[in-house]
Amino acid sequence: MFWAKGAFPRPRLTWADIREQARRVNWLGQLIFSVGVVLMFSSGWITLPGLNQFTNMMVFLVGGGIVTALSFLQDDFAPSPWIDPQVLRNITFLTSTSVLFLAMFVNSFSNILLPFYLQDYLPFSPGVSGLIVAAQSVVMLLLSPFVGRLASTPERRPQLVTIGLAMLLVSQIGYAFYGGQSGLGYVLWPIILNGVGMAFTLTPNNSITMGLVSPNLAGVAGSMNSLFRTIGMAVGISFATNFLYAQLPGVKHITRGLGTTYLHASRIVFYVAVGASLIALIINVWRTATSKSEM
């Protein structure tokens, strides 16, 4: 940080400049956004009367999501918006961030649910379970430089994202049909394919997203990209765990004694991931076809 302070150019702002910027910015939009995000994840400590755990979670998740979306709408028409209107009104940019949101939403399902399956339902130790789950990240780490090189050609990027989302879709089908078998090959193939799919999706999609805005808006676009990535992960984790336990009333710990009851509940959760993967794939195909027709 000290090195960067002297190495990188930065504007010299006076307190008067800072006060002027603070006076002009859209604090109402920031307030609405903050309320929306807090509401999305308030079901853990606020319970509405007459609602079960899953319904309560969905009320806050959907309600908070609507309020958060309204904050962007309010900001778009504010006299001094936080986000440049060129970004919010760029439909192709929002399409790309939606693909990212759905990919992170889907990916979080396996990240949060696999430990339940591996160490509570199957006989794997916590250490071995951790290594098995880590295979996805290792695959992403090894493939990302290769995919990044392929993505250096703009024409290839949509095709790479399509390949990645298709692999992500197949991996979720694999998770959905997990059974009681504990063979390592049986357990590992969806995890590895999931890692391949994310490697082929993230880097090219990020390149597409950042290429849709002018260089002077790269900071805003990067922040929006990070927001959709983080929200996708958080919503996915919250939804997957709540939906799983909503199908297992009275169950507090996953055990092999639950038998097919647990496997059925887990399968239904991953069916949602399959559906979300398919939607992301369709959006990407539409984006690709639309961009070609505009050329």
CSV table of C-alpha atoms in Angstrom, one decimal:
chain,number,residue,atom,x,y,z
A,1,MET,CA,0.0,0.0,0.0
A,2,PHE,CA,2.8,2.4,0.9
A,3,TRP,CA,4.6,1.5,-2.4
A,4,ALA,CA,1.4,1.9,-4.4
A,5,LYS,CA,0.8,5.4,-2.9
A,6,GLY,CA,4.0,6.7,-4.5
A,7,ALA,CA,4.0,4.5,-7.6
A,8,PHE,CA,0.5,5.1,-9.0
A,9,PRO,CA,-0.9,8.4,-10.1
A,10,ARG,CA,-3.8,9.6,-8.1
A,11,PRO,CA,-5.9,12.7,-8.0
A,12,ARG,CA,-5.1,15.3,-5.3
A,13,LEU,CA,-8.3,16.0,-3.5
A,14,THR,CA,-9.0,18.7,-1.0
A,15,TRP,CA,-11.5,18.3,1.8
A,16,ALA,CA,-13.7,20.8,-0.1
A,17,ASP,CA,-13.6,18.4,-3.1
A,18,ILE,CA,-14.6,15.4,-0.9
A,19,ARG,CA,-17.4,17.4,0.8
A,20,GLU,CA,-18.7,18.5,-2.6
A,21,GLN,CA,-18.7,14.9,-3.9
A,22,ALA,CA,-20.4,13.6,-0.7
A,23,ARG,CA,-23.1,16.3,-1.1
A,24,ARG,CA,-23.9,15.4,-4.7
A,25,VAL,CA,-24.0,11.6,-4.6
A,26,ASN,CA,-27.1,9.5,-4.5
A,27,TRP,CA,-27.4,8.6,-0.8
A,28,LEU,CA,-31.1,7.6,-1.1
A,29,GLY,CA,-30.2,5.0,-3.7
A,30,GLN,CA,-27.4,3.7,-1.4
A,31,LEU,CA,-29.9,3.5,1.5
A,32,ILE,CA,-32.4,1.5,-0.6
A,33,PHE,CA,-29.7,-0.8,-1.8
A,34,SER,CA,-28.4,-1.4,1.7
A,35,VAL,CA,-31.9,-2.2,3.0
A,36,GLY,CA,-32.5,-4.6,0.1
A,37,VAL,CA,-29.3,-6.5,0.7
A,38,VAL,CA,-29.9,-6.8,4.5
A,39,LEU,CA,-33.5,-8.0,3.9
A,40,MET,CA,-32.3,-10.7,1.5
A,41,PHE,CA,-30.4,-12.4,4.3
A,42,SER,CA,-32.6,-11.5,7.3
A,43,SER,CA,-34.6,-14.8,7.5
A,44,GLY,CA,-31.9,-16.2,9.8
A,45,TRP,CA,-32.9,-13.9,12.6
A,46,ILE,CA,-36.4,-12.7,11.7
A,47,THR,CA,-39.2,-15.2,11.5
A,48,LEU,CA,-42.6,-14.2,10.2
A,49,PRO,CA,-45.6,-15.8,12.0
A,50,GLY,CA,-47.2,-18.8,10.3
A,51,LEU,CA,-44.4,-19.5,7.9
A,52,ASN,CA,-42.0,-22.4,7.8
A,53,GLN,CA,-38.3,-22.0,7.5
A,54,PHE,CA,-38.1,-22.3,3.7
A,55,THR,CA,-41.1,-20.0,3.0
A,56,ASN,CA,-39.7,-17.5,5.5
A,57,MET,CA,-36.4,-17.5,3.7
A,58,MET,CA,-38.0,-17.1,0.3
A,59,VAL,CA,-40.1,-14.1,1.4
A,60,PHE,CA,-37.0,-12.2,2.6
A,61,LEU,CA,-34.9,-13.4,-0.4
A,62,VAL,CA,-37.4,-12.3,-3.0
A,63,GLY,CA,-38.6,-9.2,-1.1
A,64,GLY,CA,-35.0,-8.1,-0.5
A,65,GLY,CA,-34.1,-8.8,-4.1
A,66,ILE,CA,-37.0,-6.6,-5.4
A,67,VAL,CA,-35.9,-3.8,-3.1
A,68,THR,CA,-32.3,-4.2,-4.3
A,69,ALA,CA,-33.4,-4.1,-7.9
A,70,LEU,CA,-35.5,-0.9,-7.2
A,71,SER,CA,-32.3,0.7,-5.9
A,72,PHE,CA,-30.7,0.3,-9.3
A,73,LEU,CA,-33.8,1.8,-10.9
A,74,GLN,CA,-33.8,4.7,-8.6
A,75,ASP,CA,-30.1,5.3,-9.2
A,76,ASP,CA,-30.6,5.3,-12.9
A,77,PHE,CA,-32.9,8.3,-12.7
A,78,ALA,CA,-31.1,10.1,-9.8
A,79,PRO,CA,-29.6,13.5,-10.6
A,80,SER,CA,-26.1,12.2,-9.6
A,81,PRO,CA,-26.1,8.4,-9.8
A,82,TRP,CA,-23.5,6.1,-8.3
A,83,ILE,CA,-23.6,3.9,-11.5
A,84,ASP,CA,-23.2,5.5,-14.9
A,85,PRO,CA,-26.4,5.2,-16.9
A,86,GLN,CA,-24.3,3.8,-19.8
A,87,VAL,CA,-23.7,0.7,-17.7
A,88,LEU,CA,-27.2,0.2,-16.3
A,89,ARG,CA,-28.8,0.7,-19.7
A,90,ASN,CA,-26.5,-1.7,-21.5
A,91,ILE,CA,-28.7,-4.7,-21.9
A,92,THR,CA,-25.8,-6.9,-23.2
A,93,PHE,CA,-23.7,-6.0,-20.2
A,94,LEU,CA,-26.5,-6.9,-17.8
A,95,THR,CA,-27.0,-10.1,-19.7
A,96,SER,CA,-23.4,-11.0,-19.1
A,97,THR,CA,-23.6,-10.3,-15.4
A,98,SER,CA,-26.7,-12.4,-15.2
A,99,VAL,CA,-24.8,-15.3,-16.7
A,100,LEU,CA,-22.2,-14.8,-14.0
A,101,PHE,CA,-24.8,-14.6,-11.3
A,102,LEU,CA,-26.4,-17.9,-12.4
A,103,ALA,CA,-23.0,-19.7,-12.7
A,104,MET,CA,-22.0,-18.6,-9.2
A,105,PHE,CA,-25.5,-19.5,-7.9
A,106,VAL,CA,-25.3,-23.0,-9.3
A,107,ASN,CA,-21.6,-23.5,-8.3
A,108,SER,CA,-22.4,-22.7,-4.6
A,109,PHE,CA,-24.9,-25.6,-4.4
A,110,SER,CA,-22.2,-28.2,-4.6
A,111,ASN,CA,-19.7,-26.2,-2.5
A,112,ILE,CA,-22.1,-26.1,0.5
A,113,LEU,CA,-23.9,-29.5,0.1
A,114,LEU,CA,-21.1,-31.9,-0.9
A,115,PRO,CA,-19.6,-32.0,2.7
A,116,PHE,CA,-23.0,-33.2,4.0
A,117,TYR,CA,-23.0,-36.0,1.4
A,118,LEU,CA,-19.4,-37.0,1.7
A,119,GLN,CA,-18.7,-37.0,5.4
A,120,ASP,CA,-22.2,-37.4,6.9
A,121,TYR,CA,-23.9,-39.7,4.4
A,122,LEU,CA,-20.9,-41.5,2.9
A,123,PRO,CA,-18.0,-42.9,5.1
A,124,PHE,CA,-15.4,-40.3,4.1
A,125,SER,CA,-13.5,-38.5,6.9
A,126,PRO,CA,-13.6,-34.7,7.0
A,127,GLY,CA,-10.0,-34.5,5.7
A,128,VAL,CA,-10.7,-36.8,2.7
A,129,SER,CA,-14.0,-35.0,2.1
A,130,GLY,CA,-12.1,-31.7,2.0
A,131,LEU,CA,-9.6,-33.0,-0.5
A,132,ILE,CA,-12.4,-34.4,-2.7
A,133,VAL,CA,-14.2,-31.1,-2.8
A,134,ALA,CA,-10.9,-29.3,-3.4
A,135,ALA,CA,-10.5,-31.2,-6.7
A,136,GLN,CA,-12.9,-28.6,-8.3
A,137,SER,CA,-10.7,-25.7,-7.3
A,138,VAL,CA,-7.5,-27.5,-8.4
A,139,VAL,CA,-9.0,-28.2,-11.8
A,140,MET,CA,-10.0,-24.5,-12.2
A,141,LEU,CA,-6.5,-23.5,-11.1
A,142,LEU,CA,-4.8,-25.7,-13.7
A,143,LEU,CA,-7.2,-24.9,-16.6
A,144,SER,CA,-7.6,-21.1,-16.1
A,145,PRO,CA,-4.3,-20.1,-17.8
A,146,PHE,CA,-5.1,-22.4,-20.8
A,147,VAL,CA,-8.7,-21.0,-21.0
A,148,GLY,CA,-7.3,-17.5,-20.6
A,149,ARG,CA,-5.1,-18.0,-23.6
A,150,LEU,CA,-8.0,-19.3,-25.7
A,151,ALA,CA,-10.1,-16.3,-24.5
A,152,SER,CA,-7.5,-13.8,-25.8
A,153,THR,CA,-9.4,-14.1,-29.1
A,154,PRO,CA,-12.7,-12.3,-28.8
A,155,GLU,CA,-14.5,-14.5,-31.3
A,156,ARG,CA,-13.9,-17.5,-29.2
A,157,ARG,CA,-15.2,-16.2,-25.9
A,158,PRO,CA,-18.9,-16.9,-26.4
A,159,GLN,CA,-18.2,-20.4,-27.6
A,160,LEU,CA,-16.0,-21.0,-24.5
A,161,VAL,CA,-18.7,-19.8,-22.2
A,162,THR,CA,-21.2,-22.1,-24.0
A,163,ILE,CA,-18.9,-25.1,-23.5
A,164,GLY,CA,-18.4,-24.2,-19.9
A,165,LEU,CA,-22.1,-23.8,-19.1
A,166,ALA,CA,-22.9,-27.1,-20.9
A,167,MET,CA,-20.3,-28.9,-18.7
A,168,LEU,CA,-21.7,-27.1,-15.6
A,169,LEU,CA,-25.2,-28.4,-16.6
A,170,VAL,CA,-24.0,-32.0,-17.0
A,171,SER,CA,-22.1,-31.8,-13.6
A,172,GLN,CA,-25.3,-30.8,-11.8
A,173,ILE,CA,-27.1,-33.8,-13.4
A,174,GLY,CA,-24.3,-35.9,-12.0
A,175,TYR,CA,-24.8,-34.5,-8.5
A,176,ALA,CA,-28.6,-35.0,-8.8
A,177,PHE,CA,-28.1,-38.8,-9.3
A,178,TYR,CA,-25.6,-39.3,-6.5
A,179,GLY,CA,-26.5,-42.5,-4.6
A,180,GLY,CA,-25.1,-44.5,-1.8
A,181,GLN,CA,-22.0,-45.7,-3.7
A,182,SER,CA,-18.7,-44.5,-2.2
A,183,GLY,CA,-16.4,-45.3,-5.1
A,184,LEU,CA,-13.9,-42.4,-5.7
A,185,GLY,CA,-14.4,-42.3,-9.5
A,186,TYR,CA,-18.2,-42.3,-9.0
A,187,VAL,CA,-18.0,-39.4,-6.6
A,188,LEU,CA,-15.3,-37.4,-8.4
A,189,TRP,CA,-16.5,-37.1,-12.0
A,190,PRO,CA,-19.2,-34.5,-11.4
A,191,ILE,CA,-16.8,-32.5,-9.2
A,192,ILE,CA,-14.1,-32.4,-11.8
A,193,LEU,CA,-16.5,-31.6,-14.6
A,194,ASN,CA,-17.9,-28.8,-12.4
A,195,GLY,CA,-14.4,-27.3,-12.1
A,196,VAL,CA,-13.9,-27.6,-15.9
A,197,GLY,CA,-17.2,-25.9,-16.5
A,198,MET,CA,-16.4,-23.0,-14.2
A,199,ALA,CA,-12.9,-22.6,-15.7
A,200,PHE,CA,-14.4,-22.3,-19.2
A,201,THR,CA,-17.2,-20.0,-18.0
A,202,LEU,CA,-15.7,-17.4,-15.7
A,203,THR,CA,-12.6,-16.0,-17.6
A,204,PRO,CA,-14.2,-15.7,-21.0
A,205,ASN,CA,-17.4,-14.3,-19.6
A,206,ASN,CA,-15.5,-11.7,-17.6
A,207,SER,CA,-13.6,-10.7,-20.7
A,208,ILE,CA,-16.9,-10.3,-22.6
A,209,THR,CA,-18.4,-8.3,-19.8
A,210,MET,CA,-15.5,-5.9,-19.5
A,211,GLY,CA,-15.3,-5.5,-23.3
A,212,LEU,CA,-18.9,-4.2,-23.4
A,213,VAL,CA,-18.1,-0.8,-21.7
A,214,SER,CA,-15.7,2.0,-22.5
A,215,PRO,CA,-12.4,2.0,-20.6
A,216,ASN,CA,-13.3,5.0,-18.5
A,217,LEU,CA,-16.2,2.9,-17.0
A,218,ALA,CA,-14.0,-0.2,-16.3
A,219,GLY,CA,-14.0,0.5,-12.6
A,220,VAL,CA,-17.8,0.6,-12.3
A,221,ALA,CA,-18.2,-2.4,-14.6
A,222,GLY,CA,-15.7,-4.4,-12.5
A,223,SER,CA,-17.6,-3.5,-9.3
A,224,MET,CA,-20.9,-4.6,-10.9
A,225,ASN,CA,-19.3,-7.9,-12.0
A,226,SER,CA,-18.0,-8.5,-8.4
A,227,LEU,CA,-21.4,-7.7,-7.0
A,228,PHE,CA,-23.2,-10.2,-9.2
A,229,ARG,CA,-20.6,-12.8,-8.4
A,230,THR,CA,-20.9,-12.3,-4.6
A,231,ILE,CA,-24.7,-12.1,-4.6
A,232,GLY,CA,-24.9,-15.3,-6.7
A,233,MET,CA,-22.7,-17.2,-4.2
A,234,ALA,CA,-24.6,-15.9,-1.2
A,235,VAL,CA,-28.1,-16.5,-2.6
A,236,GLY,CA,-27.0,-20.0,-3.8
A,237,ILE,CA,-25.7,-21.0,-0.4
A,238,SER,CA,-28.7,-19.7,1.5
A,239,PHE,CA,-31.2,-21.2,-1.0
A,240,ALA,CA,-29.5,-24.6,-1.2
A,241,THR,CA,-29.3,-25.2,2.6
A,242,ASN,CA,-32.7,-24.0,3.4
A,243,PHE,CA,-34.3,-25.9,0.5
A,244,LEU,CA,-32.6,-29.1,1.5
A,245,TYR,CA,-33.7,-28.9,5.2
A,246,ALA,CA,-37.2,-27.8,4.2
A,247,GLN,CA,-37.6,-31.2,2.7
A,248,LEU,CA,-36.3,-32.9,5.9
A,249,PRO,CA,-38.6,-31.6,8.7
A,250,GLY,CA,-37.2,-32.2,12.1
A,251,VAL,CA,-33.8,-33.3,10.8
A,252,LYS,CA,-30.8,-31.3,12.2
A,253,HIS,CA,-28.0,-33.6,11.1
A,254,ILE,CA,-27.5,-35.6,7.9
A,255,THR,CA,-26.8,-39.3,8.6
A,256,ARG,CA,-26.7,-42.4,6.5
A,257,GLY,CA,-29.7,-43.6,8.5
A,258,LEU,CA,-31.9,-41.1,6.5
A,259,GLY,CA,-31.4,-43.4,3.5
A,260,THR,CA,-33.3,-42.5,0.4
A,261,THR,CA,-35.1,-39.6,2.1
A,262,TYR,CA,-31.9,-37.6,2.1
A,263,LEU,CA,-30.9,-38.6,-1.4
A,264,HIS,CA,-34.3,-37.6,-2.7
A,265,ALA,CA,-34.2,-34.2,-1.0
A,266,SER,CA,-30.6,-33.6,-2.3
A,267,ARG,CA,-31.7,-34.6,-5.8
A,268,ILE,CA,-34.6,-32.1,-5.8
A,269,VAL,CA,-32.1,-29.3,-4.8
A,270,PHE,CA,-29.8,-30.2,-7.6
A,271,TYR,CA,-32.7,-30.3,-10.1
A,272,VAL,CA,-33.0,-26.5,-9.3
A,273,ALA,CA,-29.3,-26.2,-10.1
A,274,VAL,CA,-29.9,-28.0,-13.4
A,275,GLY,CA,-32.7,-25.6,-14.3
A,276,ALA,CA,-30.5,-22.6,-13.4
A,277,SER,CA,-27.7,-23.9,-15.5
A,278,LEU,CA,-30.0,-24.4,-18.5
A,279,ILE,CA,-31.3,-20.9,-18.1
A,280,ALA,CA,-27.7,-19.5,-18.1
A,281,LEU,CA,-26.9,-21.6,-21.2
A,282,ILE,CA,-30.0,-20.3,-23.0
A,283,ILE,CA,-29.1,-16.7,-22.1
A,284,ASN,CA,-25.6,-17.1,-23.4
A,285,VAL,CA,-26.8,-18.7,-26.7
A,286,TRP,CA,-29.2,-15.8,-27.1
A,287,ARG,CA,-26.4,-13.3,-26.3
A,288,THR,CA,-24.2,-14.9,-28.9
A,289,ALA,CA,-26.8,-15.0,-31.6
A,290,THR,CA,-27.8,-11.4,-30.9
A,291,SER,CA,-24.2,-10.1,-31.0
A,292,LYS,CA,-23.7,-11.9,-34.3
A,293,SER,CA,-26.8,-10.4,-35.8
A,294,GLU,CA,-25.6,-6.9,-34.8
A,295,MET,CA,-22.3,-7.3,-36.5
